[in-house]
Coordinates of C-alpha atoms in Angstrom, one line a residue:
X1 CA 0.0 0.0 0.0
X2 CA 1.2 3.6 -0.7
X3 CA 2.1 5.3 1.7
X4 CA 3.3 2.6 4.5
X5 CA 7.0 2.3 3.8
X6 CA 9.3 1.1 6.5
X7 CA 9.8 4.9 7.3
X8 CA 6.3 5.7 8.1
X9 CA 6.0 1.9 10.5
X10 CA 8.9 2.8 12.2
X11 CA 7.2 7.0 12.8
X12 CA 4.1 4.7 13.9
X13 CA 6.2 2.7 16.2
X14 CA 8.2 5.7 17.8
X15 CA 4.9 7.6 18.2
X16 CA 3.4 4.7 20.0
X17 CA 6.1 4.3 22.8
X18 CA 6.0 8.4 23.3
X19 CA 2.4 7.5 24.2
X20 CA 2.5 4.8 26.2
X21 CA 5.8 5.6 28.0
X22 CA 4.7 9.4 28.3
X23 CA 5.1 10.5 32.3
X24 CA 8.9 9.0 31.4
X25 CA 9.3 12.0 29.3
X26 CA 7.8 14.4 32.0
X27 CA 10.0 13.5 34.6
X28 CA 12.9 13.1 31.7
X29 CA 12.1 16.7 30.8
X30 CA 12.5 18.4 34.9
X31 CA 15.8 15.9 34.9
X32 CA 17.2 17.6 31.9
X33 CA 16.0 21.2 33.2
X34 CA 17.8 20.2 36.6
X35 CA 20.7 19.2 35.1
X36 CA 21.9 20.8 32.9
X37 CA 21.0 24.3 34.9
X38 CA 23.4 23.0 37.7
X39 CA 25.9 22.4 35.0
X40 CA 26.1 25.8 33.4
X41 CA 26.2 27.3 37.4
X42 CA 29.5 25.2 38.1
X43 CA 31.2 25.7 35.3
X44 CA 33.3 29.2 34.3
X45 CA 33.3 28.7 30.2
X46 CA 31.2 30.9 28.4
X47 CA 30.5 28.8 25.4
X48 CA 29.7 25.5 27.9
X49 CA 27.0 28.2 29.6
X50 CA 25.9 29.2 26.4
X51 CA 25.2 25.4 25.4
X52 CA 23.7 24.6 28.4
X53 CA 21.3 27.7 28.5
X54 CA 20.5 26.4 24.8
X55 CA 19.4 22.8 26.1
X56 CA 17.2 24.3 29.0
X57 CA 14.9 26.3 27.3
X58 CA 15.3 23.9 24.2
X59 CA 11.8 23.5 22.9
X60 CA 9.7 19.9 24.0
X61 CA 6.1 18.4 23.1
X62 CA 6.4 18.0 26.4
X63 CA 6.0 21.6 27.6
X64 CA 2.3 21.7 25.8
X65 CA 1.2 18.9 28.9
X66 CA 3.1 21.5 31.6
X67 CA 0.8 24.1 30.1
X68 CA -2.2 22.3 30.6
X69 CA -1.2 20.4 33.7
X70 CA -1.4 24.1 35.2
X71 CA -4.6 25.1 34.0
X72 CA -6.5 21.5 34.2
X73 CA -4.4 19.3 36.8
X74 CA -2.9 21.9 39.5
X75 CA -5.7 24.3 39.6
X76 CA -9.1 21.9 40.4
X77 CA -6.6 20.2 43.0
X78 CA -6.3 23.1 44.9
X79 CA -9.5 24.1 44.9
X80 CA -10.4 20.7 46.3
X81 CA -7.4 20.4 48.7
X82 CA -8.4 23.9 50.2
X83 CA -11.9 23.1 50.4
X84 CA -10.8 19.5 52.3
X85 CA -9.1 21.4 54.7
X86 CA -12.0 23.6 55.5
X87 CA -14.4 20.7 56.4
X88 CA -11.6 18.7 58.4
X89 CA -12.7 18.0 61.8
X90 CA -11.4 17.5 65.2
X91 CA -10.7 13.9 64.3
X92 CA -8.8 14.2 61.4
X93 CA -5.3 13.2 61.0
X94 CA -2.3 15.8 61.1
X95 CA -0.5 14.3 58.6
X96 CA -3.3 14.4 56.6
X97 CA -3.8 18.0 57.1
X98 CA 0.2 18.7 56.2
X99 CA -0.1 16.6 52.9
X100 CA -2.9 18.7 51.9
X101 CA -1.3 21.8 52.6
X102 CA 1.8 21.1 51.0
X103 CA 0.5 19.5 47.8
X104 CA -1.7 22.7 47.6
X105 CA 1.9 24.9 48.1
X106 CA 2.9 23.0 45.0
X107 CA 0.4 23.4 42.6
X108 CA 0.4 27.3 43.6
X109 CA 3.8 27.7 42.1
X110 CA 3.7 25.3 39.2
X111 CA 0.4 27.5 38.7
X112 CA 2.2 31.1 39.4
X113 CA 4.9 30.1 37.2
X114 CA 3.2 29.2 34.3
X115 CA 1.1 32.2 34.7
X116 CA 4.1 34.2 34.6
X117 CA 5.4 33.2 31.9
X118 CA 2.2 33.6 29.7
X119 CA 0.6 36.3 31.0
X120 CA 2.0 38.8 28.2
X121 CA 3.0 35.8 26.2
X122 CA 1.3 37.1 22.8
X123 CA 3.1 40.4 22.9
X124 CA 6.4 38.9 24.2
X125 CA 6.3 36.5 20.5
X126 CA 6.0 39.2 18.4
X127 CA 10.0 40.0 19.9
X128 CA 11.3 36.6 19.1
X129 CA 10.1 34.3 22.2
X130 CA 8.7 31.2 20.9
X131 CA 6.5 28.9 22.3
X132 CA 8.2 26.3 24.3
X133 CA 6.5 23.4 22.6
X134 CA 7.5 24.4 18.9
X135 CA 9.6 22.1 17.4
X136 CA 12.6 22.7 15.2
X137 CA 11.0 21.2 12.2
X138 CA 8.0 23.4 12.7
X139 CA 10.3 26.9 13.2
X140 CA 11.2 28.7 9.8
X141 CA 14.6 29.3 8.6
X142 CA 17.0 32.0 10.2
X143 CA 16.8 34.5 7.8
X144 CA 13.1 34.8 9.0
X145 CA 13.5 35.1 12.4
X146 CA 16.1 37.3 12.1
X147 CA 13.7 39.3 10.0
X148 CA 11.1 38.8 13.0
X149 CA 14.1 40.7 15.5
X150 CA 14.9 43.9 12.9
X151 CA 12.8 46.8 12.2
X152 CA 11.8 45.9 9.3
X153 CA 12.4 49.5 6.8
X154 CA 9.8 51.1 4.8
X155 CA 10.3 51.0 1.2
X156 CA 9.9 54.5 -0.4
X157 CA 7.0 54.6 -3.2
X158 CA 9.5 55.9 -6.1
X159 CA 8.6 53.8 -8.7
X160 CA 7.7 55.3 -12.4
X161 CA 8.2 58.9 -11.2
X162 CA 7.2 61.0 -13.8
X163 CA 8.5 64.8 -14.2
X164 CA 6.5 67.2 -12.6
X165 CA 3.3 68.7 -14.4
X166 CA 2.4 72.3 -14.2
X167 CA -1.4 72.4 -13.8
X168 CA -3.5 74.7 -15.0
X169 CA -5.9 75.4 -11.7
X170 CA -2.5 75.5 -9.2
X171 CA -0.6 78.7 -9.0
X172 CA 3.1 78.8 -8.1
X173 CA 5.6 81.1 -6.4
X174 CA 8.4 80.2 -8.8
X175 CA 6.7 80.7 -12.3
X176 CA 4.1 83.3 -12.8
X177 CA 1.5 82.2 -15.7
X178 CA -2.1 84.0 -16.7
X179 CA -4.7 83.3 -14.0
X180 CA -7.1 80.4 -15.0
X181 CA -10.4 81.7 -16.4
X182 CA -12.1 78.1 -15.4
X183 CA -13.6 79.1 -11.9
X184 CA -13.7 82.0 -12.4
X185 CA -16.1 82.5 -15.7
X186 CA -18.1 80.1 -13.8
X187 CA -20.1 83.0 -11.2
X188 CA -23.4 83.3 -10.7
X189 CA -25.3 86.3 -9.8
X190 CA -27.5 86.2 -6.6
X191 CA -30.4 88.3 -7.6
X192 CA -31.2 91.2 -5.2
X193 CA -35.0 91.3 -5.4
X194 CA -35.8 88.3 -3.3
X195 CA -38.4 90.5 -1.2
X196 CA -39.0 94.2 -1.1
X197 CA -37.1 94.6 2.4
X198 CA -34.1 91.8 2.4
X199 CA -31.2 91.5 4.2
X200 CA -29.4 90.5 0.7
X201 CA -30.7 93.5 -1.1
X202 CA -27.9 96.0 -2.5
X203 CA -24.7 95.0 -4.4
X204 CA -24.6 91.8 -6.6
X205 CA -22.7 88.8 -4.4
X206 CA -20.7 86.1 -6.6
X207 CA -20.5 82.6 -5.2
X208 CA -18.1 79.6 -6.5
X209 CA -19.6 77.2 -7.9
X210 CA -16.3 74.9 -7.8
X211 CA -13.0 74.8 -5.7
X212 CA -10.0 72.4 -6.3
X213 CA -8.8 70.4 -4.1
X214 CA -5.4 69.1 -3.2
X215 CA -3.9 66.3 -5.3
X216 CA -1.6 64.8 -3.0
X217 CA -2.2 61.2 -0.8
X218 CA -1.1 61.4 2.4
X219 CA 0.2 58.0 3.9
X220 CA 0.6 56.6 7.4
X221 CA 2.9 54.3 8.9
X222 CA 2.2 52.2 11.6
X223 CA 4.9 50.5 13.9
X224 CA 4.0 47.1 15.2
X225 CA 5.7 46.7 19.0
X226 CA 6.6 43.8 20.8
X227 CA 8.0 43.1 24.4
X228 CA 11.1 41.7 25.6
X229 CA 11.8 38.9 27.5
X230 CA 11.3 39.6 31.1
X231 CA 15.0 39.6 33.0
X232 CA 15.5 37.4 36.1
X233 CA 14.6 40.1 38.6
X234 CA 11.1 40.5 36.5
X235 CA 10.7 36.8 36.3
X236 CA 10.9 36.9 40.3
X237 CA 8.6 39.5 40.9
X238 CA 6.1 38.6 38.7
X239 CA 6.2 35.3 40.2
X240 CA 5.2 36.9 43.5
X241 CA 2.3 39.3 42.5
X242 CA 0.9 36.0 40.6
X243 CA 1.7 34.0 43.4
X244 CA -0.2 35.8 45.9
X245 CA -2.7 36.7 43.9
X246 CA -4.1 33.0 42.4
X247 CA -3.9 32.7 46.3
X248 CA -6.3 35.0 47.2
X249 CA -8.6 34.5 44.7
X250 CA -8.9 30.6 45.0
X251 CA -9.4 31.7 49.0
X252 CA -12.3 34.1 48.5
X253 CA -13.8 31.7 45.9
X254 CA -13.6 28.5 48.4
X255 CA -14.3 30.4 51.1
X256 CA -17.7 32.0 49.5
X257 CA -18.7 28.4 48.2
X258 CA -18.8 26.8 51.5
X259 CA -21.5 28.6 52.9
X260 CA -23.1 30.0 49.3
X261 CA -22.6 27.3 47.0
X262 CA -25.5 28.2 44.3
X263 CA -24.3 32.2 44.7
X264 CA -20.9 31.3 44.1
X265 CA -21.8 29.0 40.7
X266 CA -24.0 32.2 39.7
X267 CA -21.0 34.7 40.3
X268 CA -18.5 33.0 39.0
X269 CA -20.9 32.6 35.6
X270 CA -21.7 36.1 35.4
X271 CA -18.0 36.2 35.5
X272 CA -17.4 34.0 32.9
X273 CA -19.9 36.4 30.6
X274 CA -17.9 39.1 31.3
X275 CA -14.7 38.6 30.8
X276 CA -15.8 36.7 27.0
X277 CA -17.4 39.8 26.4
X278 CA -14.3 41.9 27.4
X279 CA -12.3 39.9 25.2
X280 CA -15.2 40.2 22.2
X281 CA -14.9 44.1 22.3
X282 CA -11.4 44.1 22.3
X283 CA -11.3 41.6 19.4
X284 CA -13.5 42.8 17.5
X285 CA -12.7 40.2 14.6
X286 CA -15.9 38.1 13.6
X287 CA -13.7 35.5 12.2
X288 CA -11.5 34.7 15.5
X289 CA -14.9 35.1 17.3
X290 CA -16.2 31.9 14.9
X291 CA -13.0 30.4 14.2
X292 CA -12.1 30.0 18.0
X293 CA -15.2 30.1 20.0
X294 CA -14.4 26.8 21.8
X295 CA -10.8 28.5 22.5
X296 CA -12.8 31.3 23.7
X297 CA -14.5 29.0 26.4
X298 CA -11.6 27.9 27.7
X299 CA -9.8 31.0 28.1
X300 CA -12.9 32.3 29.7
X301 CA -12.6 29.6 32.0
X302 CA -8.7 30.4 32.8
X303 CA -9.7 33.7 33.5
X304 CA -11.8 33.5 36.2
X305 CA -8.7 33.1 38.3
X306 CA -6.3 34.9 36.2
X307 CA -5.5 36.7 33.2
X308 CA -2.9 35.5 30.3
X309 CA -2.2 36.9 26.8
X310 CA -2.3 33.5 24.7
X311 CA -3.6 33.0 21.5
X312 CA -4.9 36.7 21.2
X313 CA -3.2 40.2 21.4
X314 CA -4.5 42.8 23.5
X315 CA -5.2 45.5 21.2
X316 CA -6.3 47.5 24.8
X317 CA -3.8 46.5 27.3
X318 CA -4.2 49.3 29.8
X319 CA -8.2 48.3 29.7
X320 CA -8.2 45.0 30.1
X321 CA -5.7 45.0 32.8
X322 CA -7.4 47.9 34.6
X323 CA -10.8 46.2 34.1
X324 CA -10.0 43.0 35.2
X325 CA -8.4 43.7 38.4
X326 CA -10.8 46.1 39.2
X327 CA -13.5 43.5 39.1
X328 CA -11.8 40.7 40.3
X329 CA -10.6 42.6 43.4
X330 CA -14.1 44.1 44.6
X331 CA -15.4 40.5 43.4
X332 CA -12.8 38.8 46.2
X333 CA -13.8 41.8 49.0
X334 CA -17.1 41.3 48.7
X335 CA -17.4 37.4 48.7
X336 CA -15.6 37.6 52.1
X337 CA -17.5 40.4 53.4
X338 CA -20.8 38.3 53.6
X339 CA -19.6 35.4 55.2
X340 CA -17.4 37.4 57.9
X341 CA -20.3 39.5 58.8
X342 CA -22.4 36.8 58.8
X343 CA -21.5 33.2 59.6
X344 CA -18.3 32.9 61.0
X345 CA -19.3 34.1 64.4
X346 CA -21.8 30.8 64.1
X347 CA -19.3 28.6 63.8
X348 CA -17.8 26.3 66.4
X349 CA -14.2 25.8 64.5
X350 CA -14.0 29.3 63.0
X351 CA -10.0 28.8 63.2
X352 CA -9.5 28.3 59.4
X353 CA -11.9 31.4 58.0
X354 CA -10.3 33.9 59.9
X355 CA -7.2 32.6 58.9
X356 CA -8.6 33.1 55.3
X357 CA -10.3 36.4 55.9
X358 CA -6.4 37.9 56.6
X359 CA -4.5 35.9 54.1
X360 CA -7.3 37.5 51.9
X361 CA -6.2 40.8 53.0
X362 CA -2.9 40.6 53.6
X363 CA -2.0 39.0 50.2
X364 CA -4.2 41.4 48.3
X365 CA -1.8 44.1 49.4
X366 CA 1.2 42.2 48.4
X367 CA -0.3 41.5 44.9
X368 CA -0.9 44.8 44.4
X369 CA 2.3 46.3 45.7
X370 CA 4.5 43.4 43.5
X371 CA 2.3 44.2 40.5
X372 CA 3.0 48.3 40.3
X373 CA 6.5 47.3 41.0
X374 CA 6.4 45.2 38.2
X375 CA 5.1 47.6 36.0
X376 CA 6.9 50.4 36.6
X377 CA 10.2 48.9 37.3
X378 CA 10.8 45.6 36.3
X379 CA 8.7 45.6 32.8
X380 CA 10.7 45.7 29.9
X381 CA 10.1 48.6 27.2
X382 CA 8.3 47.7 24.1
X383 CA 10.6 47.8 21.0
X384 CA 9.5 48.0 16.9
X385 CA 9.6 45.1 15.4
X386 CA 8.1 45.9 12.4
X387 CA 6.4 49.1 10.1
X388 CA 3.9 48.8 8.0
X389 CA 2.3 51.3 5.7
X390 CA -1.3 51.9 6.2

């Protein structure tokens, strides 16, 4: 049969282990990472560093399952290990409640990590980064991604350039010829006798009939602007604000559900509405509105708990960032509001909600503080990447 060569068994074959040996190349890929990052910190030659930086951030298929082990696998298990922790009871075991705990510290930063690293991710590509998953048979050639890193110049329009042509309705400083008799001839009288007492009546007024216009094209040029890499100190604190603030609002949200469960499904929907729509108005693109619409779901989804530029370029940055916050901050206050002024006071073990109520607090400030530090410090500045003529 065309087609199933002894190349294309043994692709079938390869692609078969991959699958059924795939947590191997998980745990192969954090071995690799841990490696070879130890090796470039020992050693003192700048072209071994170099290498070793190379195989780290290397691209992997592997690095599309981290993605979605963040977003599908860390986040519903800390939502359930924070609401198990909540219900525990006088009987429960202490190791129990440390295991929770700590696996719910470690899906928190695999979570504010990945978050991190995506959250201006769309902007960031447009400056070179790549996605971590994009293999090297996929990426184009050098000369194209070199073109991707340069300004790319605007070509001047001076193609077929005539000599100039005098015309016949433009006067000019440098040559004096007869004046035009075309608008001129063309006057019309305004008769004076409209009514016996007029506010037009006496001398005869002329009016234009025609006036030229100009007969040049004016052109803009738009700059297309990416964003750099973030540095290791932005990496750090951007790790913080997220950290803290996936904290929170995971707090507030488990928090709310255990004494309003149906309010909280409600809220968290109306949330869901709003954000899409956010996203629609700043879109505004009917075909990545049909094209994507189950995307759209799932991003919707991711950002009821945070906010990432994937897939889609914020074409209102300051907006969406201001807009979100803003509502997902008075969204957090006032979930924790109604049950501290209303229930916990009821409560016989009222230990772990206050203990919430002030994390909420406390790490709100935190989140806030790291995040205008990030942005007015640590951000990178946007550079052109590209001009194009509109």
């Amino acid at each position: 049969m065309e087609g199933c060569g002894c190349d294309n068994f043994l692709w079938w074959l390869i692609k078969t282990l991959e699958h059924l040996l795939f947590p191997i190349w998980a745990v192969w890929r954090y071995a690799e990472r841990i490696f070879w990052s130890i090796e470039g910190m020992r050693s003192d030659d700048e072209k071994y560093i170099s290498e070793a930086i190379e195989t780290v951030t290397a691209p992997r298929s592997i690095e599309l399952y981290f993605f979605f082990q963040a977003f599908l696998q860390s986040l519903p298990q800390m939502l359930l290990h924070i609401n198990i922790v909540m219900r525990q009871t006088q009987d429960t075991n202490k190791q129990t409640t440390d295991a929770e705990i700590l696996s719910f510290a470690f899906n928190l930063a695999k979570l504010s990590a990945t978050v991190a690293f995506y959250h201006r991710f769309k902007t960031q590509k447009l400056a070179g980064k790549q996605y971590p998953w994009f293999k090297a048979y996929k990426k184009p050639g050098i000369d194209q991604v070199d073109s991707l890193l340069k300004p790319a110049p605007v070509e001047p329009q001076t193609k077929n350039i005539e000599d100039p042509v005098i015309s016949e309705s433009r006067r000019s400083s440098g040559s004096y010829m007869e004046p035009s008799t075309g608008p001129l001839n063309d006057l019309k009288e305004v008769p004076g006798t409209l009514r016996e007492t007029s506010v037009i009546d006496g001398p005869l007024r002329k009016l234009y009939q025609e006036t030229s216009e100009p007969d040049f094209n004016v052109k803009r040029v738009a700059e297309i602007k990416g964003l750099p890499e973030d540095d290791l100190a932005g990496k750090l604190v951007a790790f913080c604000w997220w950290s803290c603030f996936l904290l929170v609002r995971i707090l507030a949200i488990s928090a709310f559900f255990f004494f309003y469960p149906d309010a909280t499904i409600w809220l968290l929907f109306a949330h869901f509405l709003i954000v899409i729509a956010f996203l629609i108005y700043d879109v505004k693109s009917d075909e990545v509105k049909r094209a994507k619409a189950l995307f759209f779901v799932f991003i919707g989804l991711i950002y009821i708990f945070c906010i990432i530029e994937f897939k889609i370029k914020f074409k209102k940055t300051k907006f969406m960032y201001y807009g979100y916050f803003s509502l997902v901050f008075l969204q957090n206050f006032a979930m924790c509001l109604v049950w501290w002024t209303h229930n916990v006071e009821d409560m016989e073990s009222d230990f772990w909600f206050r203990y919430i109520f002030y994390i909420v607090v406390v790490g709100s400030i935190i989140s806030v503080m790291s995040m205008i530090l990030y942005l007015n410090i640590n951000k990178p500045e946007k550079i052109v990447v590209a001009k194009r003529i509109l």
